[in-house]
Amino acid sequence: MRVEVDGRGVEVEPGATILDAATAAGSYVPTLCFDERMAPFGACRVCMVGMEGADAPVAACTTLCREDMRVTTDEATARRIAAATVELVLSELPEPPAPHTELARVADFLEIGEPRWQGERRRPSHDRRHPYLALQHELCISCGRCVRACDEIQGAFALTATGRGFGSGITAGLDSGFTNSTCVSCGACADTCPTDAITEGSLLELASAYTEEPGGGV
Amino acid sequence: MSERFEATTTTTCGYCGVGCRLEAHRADGRIVSISPAMDGPANKGHTCVKGRFAHQFARSRDRLTAPLVRESGGFRIASWEEAIARVTEAFTRIKAEHGPDAIAGLASSRATNEDCYVMQRLMRAAIGTHNIDNCSRVCHSPTSFALRKAFGLSGATGSFDDIEAADAALLIGVNPTQGHPVVGARIKQAAIRGLKLVTADPRRIELADYGQLHLGIRPGTNAALLNGLAHVVIRDGLVDRDFVEKRTEGYDAVAELVAAYTPENVEEITGAPAAGIERAAHLYAEAERACILWGLGVTEHLYGSECVQLICNLALLTGNVGRPGAALLPLRGQNNVQGSSDHGALPDTFTDYRPVTDDAVTSAFEERWGVTMKRERGMKIPEMFDAAVDGSLKAMYIFGEDVAQTDPDTTHVIQALESLDFLVCQDIFETETTKYADVILPASAFLEKTGTFTNAERRLQLVSASAEPPGAARTDFEILTTVSRALGHDMGYETPSDVMDEIAEMTPRYAGISHERIGRAGLQWPVAPDGTDTPILYTDRFELPGGRAHFAPLPYKPPGDQADAEFPLILVTGRRLEHYNAGTMTRRTGNLELMSSDWLEVHPADAAALGVADGQEVAVRSRRGMIRLPARVTERIEEGHVFTAFHFPEVRTNLLIGPSADVNTSCPEYKVVAVSVQPIGAERSAPAPARAEPMVPAD
């Protein structure tokens, strides 16, 4: 079917999402909870776009295309929602996201500087018991990607979302760390994490050799 | 991501035969991280604990970084000139005194296609013997033999994508979530989404928990099970008559043979319940599209090659070959088991399995290389060791293989190595085998070389160097072409790409292959001159005379070893997730922290009868030898059987394995060994970490 994204017409297969159409049309839509290897989740509300005929912006990753649909990726309300959401996420973190992370790129794209809200921030809490995988709980934004990667790509079912609100995060096994869970150390969680909440320990050491010791510690 | 890294190189994993495409990231002039390539056809943005994390071994301090030559009982560092001069002098002298067939070479299923091709050319053209083999001899040579007999070509009939396209799949003698983790994950995800999975194995493998049905069969009884499944398919009218009539030969003989394999009789032999055998046959045969996957649990037996032929029978009966979702997928052990054999590193065949006895083929290579060659095949690996012991084989060139650790009947192998006048080893570490060498040449790891690997889907994929060999170590391509030149046979290649061009020129089925065409997507052979590749074989004809596939009426025969009063248990050996074969690579990484020692899996009933507690040290004896390791009591293994892996030199599992081997291909019977198990010492609560070799940290 044919849809129009930012004034450009593209052909998409039935079942394609607005995000697929935008990608095909060459329009970048920021995302945080999306990973093409997994089913769309629709949780982060960062991929909001304007859709002709809709009362409010819609999430591009979970909205299916319809014939002759017209989409504006930089529609003002949609972008305001996305930016406010990301700004709220950043306001909880103890430090700005590392430049290589997806979160940093999305924040750059939406031109978010220092968050306006200066409330409580998460405290560093690290788990380095696994030889390769490092957990930095304070960087978790509860996008659910690691949990879904563990379930949908690997099938180890080792990770779980826990806690509520400000205290939400993820845990390996029964909070027993990766090595004492059903984890098979495939690394899919670290690969998909948009913030380095789960990353390779050796890369943290590499980074700290070049920058000042980041706030926090074990 | 890119800001953190100086450079990123896309390459192909050097662990198992799945063929994951990887991105190797460099910083500080070394590889600091590996991530999966999103467009990898086999891995689709995923990889495992080995491919992603276990790369420190390449930077290990005990890498070989200079040639070593034997001197007064030990080794000393030598220049490349001296080391190569020693090799050429020894080979030239032995060839003059005893003829070229007194020399033999082993290529490696971990090396690239180009390295393997150059190695077989070195043996055939520079030395003048067909005594060249590779380690696929000890894993999937029965698969290769049987697929050629039944269908015509030596390779999977389809691709891993067929797993997702299938409605049902039969897994026999394979434990993918441990041995081939990324395909294991793909199978598991497919099963969660509705693929009807049947597993048959002496162990209750992880995927059994995601399947419709698990058949716990006695080791060595695969043939009875497969004939029993065929029996039910025929008895219950599930045969694809049209397919059998139009595309196959030999149905009647199979129908006659399997008549006696009633589910009840097969239950008697295999231990799997008759009702389960009937249900498995229906699940497979009633599916619109069904795949069969197998591993070394099928091949490493006295009649391993025949069992693969029986697998082919089942596919032919139901028309489950040559269509999407209907594939036969042998899971190949090492990264390039497929390619090393495809490219002529075998004693009886040149590239594409064309026999040395075929005058036209051998003549073409003679003309291309400017040499003359015999029309009789050379020695297979076990024959080489026998010939070394009896004195007719004088020298060996062993490239990338630790035969003293991984081959069966270790005592005999060591006797063979000690009997040689001259042994040259080319490797990245000192190994059990290099202890017997006269010259050790320091070679390169897969992260340091350029060329191609062929995965279990017949897919050639590019290997690109992302690091340099350490110290004076060189790439295998450079070493082998230099040795050949020193022996008076200049191969004339400048790069591995030139080697592939020669392979394509000399091999009609590979005619369209070039490094440039392989690109990021890979090419599945056969590849037409215009570059069209073949994800699915046999869509309209089989590659046998007349275009028809061949049924094989082969009865069940008992395995080579049997339990008796003295050795009442059957040992099965295999792989574990965290480690890889001899452990040469994975034991030099953080994977050792994840699994630091091995254990023997024992069923609770056997453990109670033997007085073995969980974690207790036991002695395992076979007719060949004895090893010690801790026991782990688990219901995952069938009663009457025990299991361990072969990753740790301090355990030396292969001391237990005898000379019994596949009747057609000499692939060793690693999977059925009668043993006794006795507790030793006091009970302990958990397996103690055994670390005979200290782990050497990276950098």
Tab-separated table of C-alpha atoms in Angstrom, chain B residues 42-239:
chain	number	residue	atom	x	y	z
B	42	ALA	CA	22.593	-17.001	10.156
B	43	ASN	CA	22.645	-14.947	13.347
B	44	LYS	CA	20.375	-11.978	12.514
B	45	GLY	CA	21.874	-9.637	15.096
B	46	HIS	CA	22.614	-12.238	17.740
B	47	THR	CA	25.597	-14.228	18.946
B	48	CYS	CA	26.658	-16.303	21.939
B	49	VAL	CA	29.011	-16.285	24.921
B	50	LYS	CA	31.813	-17.606	22.725
B	51	GLY	CA	31.478	-15.432	19.646
B	52	ARG	CA	30.791	-12.221	21.519
B	53	PHE	CA	32.996	-12.483	24.551
B	54	ALA	CA	35.630	-15.196	24.144
B	55	HIS	CA	38.175	-13.225	22.113
B	56	GLN	CA	40.829	-12.562	24.761
B	57	PHE	CA	42.595	-15.789	23.794
B	58	ALA	CA	43.962	-14.032	20.719
B	59	ARG	CA	45.808	-11.566	22.967
B	60	SER	CA	46.878	-14.172	25.504
B	61	ARG	CA	50.479	-13.879	26.692
B	62	ASP	CA	51.172	-17.489	25.838
B	63	ARG	CA	50.442	-17.061	22.127
B	64	LEU	CA	53.238	-18.453	20.007
B	65	THR	CA	55.083	-15.373	18.785
B	66	ALA	CA	58.213	-16.880	17.247
B	67	PRO	CA	59.127	-20.107	15.448
B	68	LEU	CA	60.435	-22.788	17.797
B	69	VAL	CA	62.808	-25.602	16.905
B	70	ARG	CA	63.639	-28.667	18.937
B	71	GLU	CA	67.093	-28.678	20.489
B	72	SER	CA	68.540	-30.987	23.121
B	73	GLY	CA	65.206	-32.148	24.457
B	74	GLY	CA	63.565	-28.727	24.516
B	75	PHE	CA	62.615	-25.916	22.187
B	76	ARG	CA	64.477	-22.738	21.337
B	77	ILE	CA	63.381	-19.660	19.408
B	78	ALA	CA	64.485	-19.640	15.785
B	79	SER	CA	64.229	-17.270	12.859
B	80	TRP	CA	61.639	-17.959	10.193
B	81	GLU	CA	64.469	-18.729	7.760
B	82	GLU	CA	65.913	-21.385	10.046
B	83	ALA	CA	62.537	-22.919	10.889
B	84	ILE	CA	61.440	-23.145	7.274
B	85	ALA	CA	64.857	-24.490	6.255
B	86	ARG	CA	64.460	-27.269	8.828
B	87	VAL	CA	61.041	-28.143	7.415
B	88	THR	CA	62.189	-28.193	3.811
B	89	GLU	CA	65.367	-30.152	4.607
B	90	ALA	CA	63.418	-32.787	6.532
B	91	PHE	CA	60.686	-33.140	3.923
B	92	THR	CA	63.182	-33.221	1.059
B	93	ARG	CA	65.312	-35.870	2.797
B	94	ILE	CA	62.337	-38.072	3.751
B	95	LYS	CA	60.833	-37.753	0.298
B	96	ALA	CA	64.154	-38.782	-1.283
B	97	GLU	CA	64.626	-41.743	1.065
B	98	HIS	CA	61.050	-43.026	1.439
B	99	GLY	CA	58.961	-41.349	-1.256
B	100	PRO	CA	56.346	-38.597	-0.905
B	101	ASP	CA	53.762	-40.925	0.671
B	102	ALA	CA	55.939	-41.155	3.786
B	103	ILE	CA	54.723	-37.607	4.519
B	104	ALA	CA	51.190	-36.607	5.555
B	105	GLY	CA	49.443	-33.353	6.362
B	106	LEU	CA	46.416	-32.252	8.331
B	107	ALA	CA	44.467	-29.136	7.460
B	108	SER	CA	42.162	-27.539	9.985
B	109	SER	CA	38.416	-27.115	10.053
B	110	ARG	CA	39.063	-23.884	11.969
B	111	ALA	CA	41.156	-22.429	9.169
B	112	THR	CA	39.783	-20.600	6.141
B	113	ASN	CA	38.784	-22.222	2.872
B	114	GLU	CA	41.770	-20.567	1.277
B	115	ASP	CA	44.164	-21.898	3.939
B	116	CYS	CA	42.747	-25.411	3.526
B	117	TYR	CA	43.013	-25.262	-0.244
B	118	VAL	CA	46.599	-24.003	-0.023
B	119	MET	CA	47.422	-26.770	2.491
B	120	GLN	CA	46.079	-29.531	0.236
B	121	ARG	CA	47.926	-28.015	-2.723
B	122	LEU	CA	51.095	-27.947	-0.612
B	123	MET	CA	50.740	-31.662	0.158
B	124	ARG	CA	49.612	-32.684	-3.334
B	125	ALA	CA	51.765	-30.438	-5.506
B	126	ALA	CA	54.805	-29.389	-3.432
B	127	ILE	CA	55.267	-32.752	-1.685
B	128	GLY	CA	53.426	-35.052	-4.067
B	129	THR	CA	51.061	-37.065	-1.884
B	130	HIS	CA	47.308	-37.310	-1.357
B	131	ASN	CA	47.979	-37.877	2.365
B	132	ILE	CA	45.924	-34.869	3.408
B	133	ASP	CA	42.967	-34.931	5.743
B	134	ASN	CA	41.194	-32.594	8.164
B	135	CYS	CA	39.424	-32.850	11.482
B	136	SER	CA	35.972	-33.203	9.942
B	137	ARG	CA	37.103	-36.836	9.758
B	138	VAL	CA	36.318	-37.081	13.468
B	139	CYS	CA	32.950	-35.301	13.370
B	140	HIS	CA	30.845	-35.036	10.241
B	141	SER	CA	32.562	-37.191	7.614
B	142	PRO	CA	29.642	-39.672	7.969
B	143	THR	CA	27.216	-36.847	7.145
B	144	SER	CA	29.169	-35.933	4.058
B	145	PHE	CA	29.352	-39.563	2.914
B	146	ALA	CA	25.651	-40.240	3.458
B	147	LEU	CA	24.311	-37.038	1.906
B	148	ARG	CA	26.376	-37.700	-1.204
B	149	LYS	CA	25.026	-41.268	-1.391
B	150	ALA	CA	21.395	-40.282	-0.854
B	151	PHE	CA	21.109	-36.914	-2.607
B	152	GLY	CA	24.377	-36.198	-4.399
B	153	LEU	CA	25.938	-33.241	-2.591
B	154	SER	CA	27.751	-32.952	0.717
B	155	GLY	CA	25.897	-30.244	2.585
B	156	ALA	CA	22.703	-29.179	4.296
B	157	THR	CA	19.809	-29.266	1.829
B	158	GLY	CA	18.492	-25.907	3.030
B	159	SER	CA	19.217	-23.031	5.393
B	160	PHE	CA	18.577	-22.079	8.996
B	161	ASP	CA	15.693	-19.942	7.702
B	162	ASP	CA	13.907	-23.223	7.025
B	163	ILE	CA	13.616	-23.740	10.789
B	164	GLU	CA	11.277	-20.753	11.053
B	165	ALA	CA	9.463	-21.815	7.886
B	166	ALA	CA	8.850	-25.367	9.159
B	167	ASP	CA	5.763	-26.704	10.929
B	168	ALA	CA	7.651	-29.508	12.641
B	169	ALA	CA	11.260	-30.430	13.308
B	170	LEU	CA	12.983	-33.583	14.462
B	171	LEU	CA	16.225	-33.088	16.422
B	172	ILE	CA	18.304	-36.196	16.809
B	173	GLY	CA	21.687	-36.505	18.490
B	174	VAL	CA	22.214	-32.777	18.765
B	175	ASN	CA	22.063	-30.302	21.639
B	176	PRO	CA	21.958	-26.927	19.893
B	177	THR	CA	21.505	-24.660	22.911
B	178	GLN	CA	24.930	-25.859	24.113
B	179	GLY	CA	26.827	-26.738	20.948
B	180	HIS	CA	25.343	-24.249	18.454
B	181	PRO	CA	23.828	-21.596	20.714
B	182	VAL	CA	22.531	-19.143	18.136
B	183	VAL	CA	20.721	-21.829	16.154
B	184	GLY	CA	19.602	-23.246	19.489
B	185	ALA	CA	18.027	-19.882	20.283
B	186	ARG	CA	16.382	-19.767	16.845
B	187	ILE	CA	14.912	-23.262	17.355
B	188	LYS	CA	13.701	-22.358	20.828
B	189	GLN	CA	12.024	-19.167	19.598
B	190	ALA	CA	10.420	-21.080	16.732
B	191	ALA	CA	9.143	-23.710	19.186
B	192	ILE	CA	7.688	-20.994	21.421
B	193	ARG	CA	5.871	-19.653	18.359
B	194	GLY	CA	4.425	-23.053	17.442
B	195	LEU	CA	7.060	-25.179	15.683
B	196	LYS	CA	6.304	-28.777	16.699
B	197	LEU	CA	9.569	-30.060	18.031
B	198	VAL	CA	10.531	-33.695	18.604
B	199	THR	CA	13.852	-34.394	20.322
B	200	ALA	CA	15.635	-37.739	20.514
B	201	ASP	CA	18.754	-38.033	22.642
B	202	PRO	CA	20.164	-40.043	25.557
B	203	ARG	CA	20.090	-36.766	27.492
B	204	ARG	CA	17.040	-34.667	28.162
B	205	ILE	CA	18.430	-31.648	26.347
B	206	GLU	CA	17.191	-28.143	27.108
B	207	LEU	CA	15.145	-27.939	23.902
B	208	ALA	CA	13.220	-31.056	25.002
B	209	ASP	CA	11.478	-28.747	27.480
B	210	TYR	CA	10.154	-26.671	24.560
B	211	GLY	CA	9.113	-29.602	22.363
B	212	GLN	CA	6.010	-31.701	21.909
B	213	LEU	CA	7.832	-34.926	22.624
B	214	HIS	CA	11.203	-36.191	23.828
B	215	LEU	CA	12.479	-39.685	23.135
B	216	GLY	CA	15.195	-40.744	25.559
B	217	ILE	CA	17.031	-43.344	23.528
B	218	ARG	CA	19.991	-45.556	24.373
B	219	PRO	CA	23.274	-44.425	22.792
B	220	GLY	CA	24.033	-46.272	19.572
B	221	THR	CA	20.406	-47.125	18.772
B	222	ASN	CA	19.616	-44.261	16.376
B	223	ALA	CA	19.283	-46.673	13.447
B	224	ALA	CA	16.542	-48.642	15.194
B	225	LEU	CA	14.673	-45.440	16.018
B	226	LEU	CA	14.931	-44.117	12.444
B	227	ASN	CA	13.786	-47.406	10.950
B	228	GLY	CA	10.966	-47.484	13.495
B	229	LEU	CA	9.843	-44.009	12.441
B	230	ALA	CA	9.940	-45.118	8.790
B	231	HIS	CA	7.893	-48.181	9.748
B	232	VAL	CA	5.134	-46.057	11.265
B	233	VAL	CA	5.159	-43.621	8.333
B	234	ILE	CA	4.622	-46.506	5.901
B	235	ARG	CA	2.214	-48.491	8.128
B	236	ASP	CA	-0.028	-45.485	8.737
B	237	GLY	CA	-0.162	-44.345	5.119
B	238	LEU	CA	1.843	-41.148	5.622
B	239	VAL	CA	4.146	-41.694	2.621
